[in-house]
Tab-separated table of C-alpha atoms in Angstrom:
chain	number	residue	atom	x	y	z
A	1	MET	CA	100.344	54.056	127.025
A	2	ARG	CA	100.524	54.584	123.201
A	3	ALA	CA	100.515	53.276	119.529
A	4	HIS	CA	103.535	54.813	117.562
A	5	ILE	CA	103.837	54.889	114.544
A	6	LEU	CA	107.814	53.539	114.694
A	7	GLY	CA	108.043	53.596	110.949
A	8	THR	CA	107.562	53.519	107.306
A	9	GLY	CA	107.360	52.055	104.197
A	10	PHE	CA	105.511	52.032	100.032
A	11	ALA	CA	106.426	50.318	96.738
A	12	VAL	CA	104.663	50.902	93.564
A	13	PRO	CA	105.395	48.865	90.489
A	14	ASP	CA	108.298	50.306	87.323
A	15	GLY	CA	105.100	50.177	85.427
A	16	VAL	CA	103.790	53.665	84.395
A	17	LEU	CA	100.260	53.519	82.437
A	18	SER	CA	100.095	56.764	81.196
A	19	ASN	CA	97.540	59.046	80.414
A	20	SER	CA	97.558	59.343	77.002
A	21	ASP	CA	98.231	55.452	77.112
A	22	LEU	CA	94.179	55.206	78.642
A	23	GLU	CA	93.761	57.214	74.964
A	24	LYS	CA	94.782	54.460	73.278
A	25	MET	CA	93.102	52.349	74.400
A	26	VAL	CA	89.412	53.683	75.021
A	27	ASP	CA	87.596	56.524	74.304
A	28	THR	CA	89.148	58.991	76.673
A	29	SER	CA	91.186	61.935	76.925
A	30	ASP	CA	93.898	64.194	79.091
A	31	ASP	CA	91.893	66.699	79.591
A	32	TRP	CA	89.405	63.747	81.030
A	33	ILE	CA	90.549	62.980	83.606
A	34	LEU	CA	92.853	64.830	84.429
A	35	SER	CA	89.867	67.582	85.082
A	36	ARG	CA	87.828	64.558	86.665
A	37	THR	CA	90.661	62.993	88.600
A	38	GLY	CA	93.613	65.148	89.218
A	39	ILE	CA	95.362	61.756	87.839
A	40	SER	CA	98.895	62.169	85.111
A	41	SER	CA	99.716	58.775	85.409
A	42	ARG	CA	98.959	55.325	87.952
A	43	ARG	CA	101.692	51.646	88.889
A	44	ILE	CA	101.036	48.553	87.365
A	45	ALA	CA	101.587	45.303	88.218
A	46	ASP	CA	103.336	42.694	85.283
A	47	GLN	CA	101.060	40.008	84.997
A	48	LYS	CA	104.324	37.935	87.551
A	49	THR	CA	103.291	40.620	90.618
A	50	ALA	CA	100.529	40.119	92.532
A	51	ALA	CA	99.614	42.108	95.876
A	52	SER	CA	102.320	39.850	98.883
A	53	ASP	CA	104.773	41.553	96.960
A	54	LEU	CA	104.119	44.908	96.991
A	55	ALA	CA	102.959	44.160	100.298
A	56	TYR	CA	106.626	42.622	101.421
A	57	LEU	CA	108.753	45.643	100.124
A	58	ALA	CA	106.288	48.065	101.130
A	59	ALA	CA	107.075	45.905	105.045
A	60	CYS	CA	110.878	45.263	104.101
A	61	SER	CA	110.729	48.496	103.851
A	62	ALA	CA	108.855	49.928	106.968
A	63	LEU	CA	110.917	47.393	108.947
A	64	GLU	CA	114.047	48.984	108.114
A	65	ASP	CA	113.133	52.037	109.268
A	66	ALA	CA	111.632	51.350	112.687
A	67	GLU	CA	114.671	49.170	113.383
A	68	ILE	CA	112.705	46.041	113.604
A	69	GLU	CA	113.465	42.675	112.903
A	70	PRO	CA	110.424	40.748	111.063
A	71	GLN	CA	110.914	37.474	114.167
A	72	GLN	CA	110.255	40.499	116.698
A	73	LEU	CA	107.228	41.212	114.683
A	74	ASP	CA	103.704	39.464	117.655
A	75	MET	CA	101.372	40.122	114.422
A	76	ILE	CA	100.600	41.207	109.761
A	77	ILE	CA	97.260	42.518	108.566
A	78	VAL	CA	97.777	42.679	105.393
A	79	ALA	CA	94.530	45.217	104.007
A	80	THR	CA	93.864	44.101	100.063
A	81	MET	CA	90.432	43.976	98.442
A	82	THR	CA	92.501	42.118	96.330
A	83	PRO	CA	94.607	38.999	97.778
A	84	ASP	CA	96.632	36.469	95.873
A	85	MET	CA	94.253	34.223	96.104
A	86	PRO	CA	91.003	32.994	97.911
A	87	MET	CA	92.970	31.947	100.856
A	88	PRO	CA	94.954	31.161	101.839
A	89	ALA	CA	95.571	35.190	103.271
A	90	THR	CA	97.544	36.919	101.660
A	91	ALA	CA	98.971	37.792	105.158
A	92	CYS	CA	100.435	34.635	105.696
A	93	LEU	CA	101.863	34.415	101.949
A	94	LEU	CA	103.732	37.702	103.928
A	95	GLN	CA	105.026	36.305	107.054
A	96	HIS	CA	106.183	33.401	105.189
A	97	ARG	CA	108.572	35.635	102.876
A	98	LEU	CA	109.106	37.700	105.396
A	99	SER	CA	110.287	35.076	108.345
A	100	ALA	CA	108.430	36.411	110.757
A	101	SER	CA	107.842	33.594	112.567
A	102	LYS	CA	106.212	33.455	116.184
A	103	ALA	CA	103.118	36.880	114.332
A	104	ALA	CA	100.038	35.564	114.275
A	105	ALA	CA	98.980	36.780	110.590
A	106	PHE	CA	95.712	37.576	109.185
A	107	ASP	CA	93.089	39.152	106.142
A	108	LEU	CA	90.695	42.042	107.011
A	109	ASN	CA	89.073	44.079	103.680
A	110	ALA	CA	87.472	47.241	104.500
A	111	ALA	CA	87.514	48.453	100.658
A	112	CYS	CA	89.116	51.879	99.956
A	113	THR	CA	88.758	52.884	104.006
A	114	GLY	CA	91.206	49.142	105.012
A	115	PHE	CA	93.750	50.490	105.416
A	116	ILE	CA	92.013	53.082	108.663
A	117	TYR	CA	90.015	49.692	109.227
A	118	ALA	CA	93.047	47.684	110.076
A	119	LEU	CA	95.272	50.284	112.549
A	120	ALA	CA	92.560	50.204	114.639
A	121	VAL	CA	92.066	46.306	115.051
A	122	ALA	CA	96.366	46.882	115.777
A	123	GLU	CA	95.860	49.594	117.808
A	124	HIS	CA	93.872	47.754	120.447
A	125	PHE	CA	95.581	45.172	119.698
A	126	LEU	CA	98.741	46.116	121.345
A	127	LEU	CA	97.248	47.798	123.935
A	128	SER	CA	94.595	45.228	125.202
A	129	SER	CA	97.133	42.116	124.960
A	130	HIS	CA	100.773	41.218	125.843
A	131	TYR	CA	101.232	42.057	121.418
A	132	LYS	CA	104.346	44.197	120.998
A	133	TYR	CA	104.518	45.497	117.455
A	134	ILE	CA	102.740	44.545	114.654
A	135	LEU	CA	103.031	45.688	110.684
A	136	VAL	CA	100.258	46.941	108.938
A	137	VAL	CA	100.315	46.618	105.583
A	138	GLY	CA	97.410	48.317	102.199
A	139	ALA	CA	98.290	46.770	99.247
A	140	GLU	CA	96.487	45.814	96.090
A	141	VAL	CA	96.730	45.126	92.358
A	142	LEU	CA	93.288	46.547	91.690
A	143	SER	CA	94.424	46.598	87.482
A	144	ARG	CA	93.303	42.693	88.031
A	145	VAL	CA	90.148	43.930	89.181
A	146	VAL	CA	89.729	47.003	85.841
A	147	ASP	CA	87.669	47.232	82.662
A	148	TYR	CA	90.080	48.652	80.414
A	149	THR	CA	86.344	49.429	78.268
A	150	ASP	CA	84.951	51.361	80.760
A	151	ARG	CA	86.653	54.711	81.370
A	152	ASN	CA	85.077	55.945	83.810
A	153	THR	CA	86.982	53.157	86.175
A	154	CYS	CA	89.681	51.850	83.873
A	155	VAL	CA	91.775	56.026	84.596
A	156	ILE	CA	91.673	55.930	88.130
A	157	PHE	CA	92.442	52.900	89.484
A	158	GLY	CA	96.232	51.972	90.168
A	159	ASP	CA	99.215	49.370	91.846
A	160	GLY	CA	100.953	50.005	94.766
A	161	ALA	CA	101.899	49.080	98.620
A	162	GLY	CA	101.888	51.066	102.071
A	163	ALA	CA	103.256	49.595	105.826
A	164	VAL	CA	103.496	50.480	108.355
A	165	VAL	CA	104.913	48.727	111.940
A	166	LEU	CA	103.372	49.706	115.279
A	167	GLY	CA	104.413	50.080	118.675
A	168	LYS	CA	104.019	50.748	122.185
A	169	ASP	CA	104.856	53.560	124.271
A	170	GLU	CA	104.269	56.200	127.799
A	171	GLY	CA	103.286	59.547	126.112
A	172	ASP	CA	101.039	61.939	124.740
A	173	HIS	CA	101.838	60.859	120.652
A	174	GLY	CA	100.912	57.994	118.999
A	175	ILE	CA	97.750	56.951	117.589
A	176	LEU	CA	94.719	59.912	119.531
A	177	ALA	CA	92.219	58.215	118.481
A	178	THR	CA	90.606	56.730	116.021
A	179	TYR	CA	86.870	56.136	114.291
A	180	LEU	CA	85.566	53.415	111.703
A	181	ALA	CA	81.421	53.196	110.156
A	182	ALA	CA	79.217	51.638	107.956
A	183	ASP	CA	76.909	52.589	106.254
A	184	GLY	CA	76.067	49.037	103.965
A	185	GLU	CA	72.551	50.271	102.541
A	186	GLY	CA	75.502	51.555	99.429
A	187	TRP	CA	76.993	48.676	99.407
A	188	ASP	CA	75.068	48.460	95.763
A	189	LEU	CA	77.555	51.119	94.752
A	190	LEU	CA	81.544	49.930	94.506
A	191	LYS	CA	81.521	46.674	93.929
A	192	ILE	CA	83.605	43.662	91.864
A	193	PRO	CA	79.927	41.043	92.127
A	194	ALA	CA	81.341	37.555	90.513
A	195	GLY	CA	84.071	35.858	92.552
A	196	GLY	CA	82.887	34.674	95.769
A	197	SER	CA	80.120	32.629	96.900
A	198	ARG	CA	76.890	34.791	95.426
A	199	TYR	CA	78.564	34.086	91.798
A	200	PRO	CA	80.786	32.443	91.702
A	201	ALA	CA	83.312	32.008	88.215
A	202	SER	CA	81.783	30.504	85.362
A	203	ALA	CA	81.294	31.221	81.150
A	204	GLU	CA	78.893	32.931	82.241
A	205	THR	CA	80.099	35.499	85.000
A	206	VAL	CA	83.607	35.789	82.804
A	207	ALA	CA	81.314	37.219	79.787
A	208	ASN	CA	79.213	39.250	81.367
A	209	ARG	CA	82.576	41.043	82.895
A	210	MET	CA	81.295	40.073	86.803
A	211	HIS	CA	84.804	39.694	87.396
A	212	TYR	CA	85.734	43.569	87.275
A	213	MET	CA	85.094	46.485	89.278
A	214	GLN	CA	81.704	48.363	88.807
A	215	MET	CA	81.021	51.561	90.357
A	216	GLN	CA	78.047	54.156	90.198
A	217	GLY	CA	80.910	57.381	90.104
A	218	SER	CA	78.686	60.964	91.018
A	219	GLU	CA	76.685	58.681	94.352
A	220	ILE	CA	80.634	57.577	95.110
A	221	PHE	CA	81.886	61.467	94.804
A	222	LYS	CA	78.694	62.093	97.299
A	223	PHE	CA	79.140	60.070	99.646
A	224	ALA	CA	82.496	60.622	99.905
A	225	VAL	CA	82.223	64.744	100.385
A	226	ARG	CA	79.449	63.994	102.868
A	227	VAL	CA	81.690	61.418	105.951
A	228	ILE	CA	84.398	63.472	105.133
A	229	PRO	CA	83.953	66.158	107.784
A	230	GLN	CA	81.657	63.539	110.251
A	231	CYS	CA	84.810	62.086	110.068
A	232	ALA	CA	86.443	64.222	111.701
A	233	GLU	CA	84.146	65.502	114.299
A	234	ARG	CA	84.078	62.390	116.036
A	235	VAL	CA	87.557	61.665	115.201
A	236	LEU	CA	88.476	64.940	116.530
A	237	GLU	CA	85.653	64.424	119.516
A	238	ARG	CA	87.052	61.152	120.352
A	239	ALA	CA	90.380	63.726	121.117
A	240	GLY	CA	89.179	65.842	122.530
A	241	LEU	CA	90.833	68.638	120.262
A	242	ALA	CA	89.556	70.633	116.910
A	243	ILE	CA	90.192	70.696	113.007
A	244	GLU	CA	92.410	73.734	113.933
A	245	ASP	CA	94.580	71.810	115.817
A	246	VAL	CA	95.811	69.914	112.574
A	247	ASP	CA	98.510	70.345	110.746
A	248	TYR	CA	98.715	67.415	108.447
A	249	LEU	CA	95.478	66.262	106.564
A	250	VAL	CA	95.591	62.988	105.038
A	251	LEU	CA	93.315	61.470	102.935
A	252	HIS	CA	92.427	57.201	100.483
A	253	GLN	CA	93.282	59.422	97.315
A	254	ALA	CA	89.992	58.602	96.195
A	255	ASN	CA	89.231	62.307	93.115
A	256	LEU	CA	92.086	65.724	93.496
A	257	ARG	CA	88.877	66.444	93.130
A	258	ILE	CA	86.687	65.000	96.129
A	259	ILE	CA	90.046	65.484	98.568
A	260	GLN	CA	89.555	69.719	97.214
A	261	THR	CA	86.446	69.302	98.217
A	262	ALA	CA	87.454	67.746	101.654
A	263	ALA	CA	89.913	70.528	102.060
A	264	LYS	CA	88.141	73.413	101.995
A	265	LYS	CA	84.836	72.025	103.705
A	266	LEU	CA	87.227	71.334	106.433
A	267	ASN	CA	88.934	74.653	105.660
A	268	ILE	CA	92.852	72.947	106.162
A	269	PRO	CA	94.624	75.233	103.257
A	270	TRP	CA	95.586	72.705	101.362
A	271	GLU	CA	99.196	73.177	101.596
A	272	ASN	CA	98.772	70.490	104.289
A	273	VAL	CA	97.074	68.274	102.597
A	274	LEU	CA	99.146	65.017	101.574
A	275	VAL	CA	98.640	64.243	97.790
A	276	ASN	CA	99.886	62.007	95.021
A	277	ILE	CA	97.602	60.572	94.045
A	278	ASP	CA	97.385	62.104	90.116
A	279	LYS	CA	100.819	60.074	89.519
A	280	TYR	CA	99.522	57.289	91.759
A	281	GLY	CA	95.541	57.212	91.142
A	282	ASN	CA	93.645	55.439	93.349
A	283	ILE	CA	94.876	52.194	94.759
A	284	SER	CA	92.631	51.448	97.475
A	285	ALA	CA	93.628	50.230	100.951
A	286	GLY	CA	97.435	51.321	99.953
A	287	SER	CA	96.565	54.974	99.491
A	288	ILE	CA	96.674	55.754	102.602
A	289	PRO	CA	99.857	54.418	104.352
A	290	LEU	CA	102.227	55.719	100.688
A	291	VAL	CA	101.424	59.114	100.825
A	292	LEU	CA	102.450	58.874	104.273
A	293	ALA	CA	105.887	56.960	103.892
A	294	GLU	CA	106.344	59.698	100.666
A	295	ALA	CA	105.963	62.236	103.149
A	296	VAL	CA	107.433	60.757	105.858
A	297	SER	CA	110.491	60.014	102.787
A	298	GLU	CA	110.283	63.693	101.190
A	299	ASN	CA	110.908	65.502	105.295
A	300	ARG	CA	107.773	66.638	105.552
A	301	LEU	CA	106.482	65.672	108.790
A	302	LYS	CA	107.656	66.977	111.797
A	303	LYS	CA	107.412	65.400	115.757
A	304	GLY	CA	104.212	66.512	116.895
A	305	ASP	CA	103.131	67.181	114.036
A	306	LEU	CA	98.396	66.018	114.135
A	307	LEU	CA	97.624	63.977	111.408
A	308	LEU	CA	94.146	63.427	110.612
A	309	LEU	CA	93.859	59.979	108.309
A	310	ILE	CA	90.869	59.412	107.012
A	311	GLY	CA	89.583	56.349	104.120
A	312	PHE	CA	85.844	56.311	102.836
A	313	GLY	CA	84.469	53.028	100.196
A	314	ALA	CA	82.922	50.144	99.358
A	315	GLY	CA	80.327	48.344	102.058
A	316	LEU	CA	79.945	51.278	101.819
A	317	THR	CA	83.290	51.762	104.694
A	318	MET	CA	84.566	54.279	106.244
A	319	GLY	CA	86.571	55.639	109.351
A	320	ALA	CA	89.084	58.087	111.003
A	321	ALA	CA	92.797	58.463	112.730
A	322	LEU	CA	93.933	60.790	114.804
A	323	VAL	CA	97.799	60.199	115.572
A	324	ARG	CA	100.189	62.891	116.636
A	325	TRP	CA	103.465	62.036	114.634
A	326	SER	CA	106.271	60.847	116.987
A	327	ARG	CA	109.557	60.992	115.077
């Protein structure tokens, strides 16, 4: 018995923030952004759109693709670092909007690795309990926590959501293995300092811009290119497979240079790497399910393809999943 991806979906807001737009907002240029990130544009939500709104659209698309009704869902997991509010969970708001009345619902925050963590949690629930269908969503509105006076971060991040519906079945397809890890020593490299119990919101935290994302970009780059091969090795070992067996590499869309470096280290041809960071930017927990769902919508995947999914991000967190495509 294995957990299978029955359906995929994604949603991005209509608003587009191009590099030329950013040139008017901060000291940067199209060439500077492209050479360092590979990003040409990113999607930005309007002020009325929250994470649950994008999650809902992606979830509806995934449910339709899976031919599953919301009332059939047993659980909803939303991976996000930009929830609608500190409480209740965004997953509960999504459950209500979907009318998925019998589904348990909770959020999970592992930053950019969030979808991989949520996928692994969902797999274990499916295989060790009576749960039949689980909705996993990665959704972010990062434009709310980006400092648009900091050219090193504001050029990177965008808004969007991706979703998968999981079920279970016999056979050798589906989720073959997962691997999760963390390195809390690097907690300070990527953070939003204020808004929690350490530094609750105050006039001082707002004045000091402590509610915006802070990132040591060069250190995050070094971390990513180091741990991606490690994650690949661990998850492949658990499945008894080799890197040569992989048909598609599905990385967190953090930075094009990271993706290119990782593909070379893993010796995976560029045509076998799923990439959409150029038009959407870094969507944290939403990036992996979004690039996966977009590939499905473009009919790039075929039954039997082996997908290597790898995430990495704040925490520091990292993880991987190996999926034999079953559709």
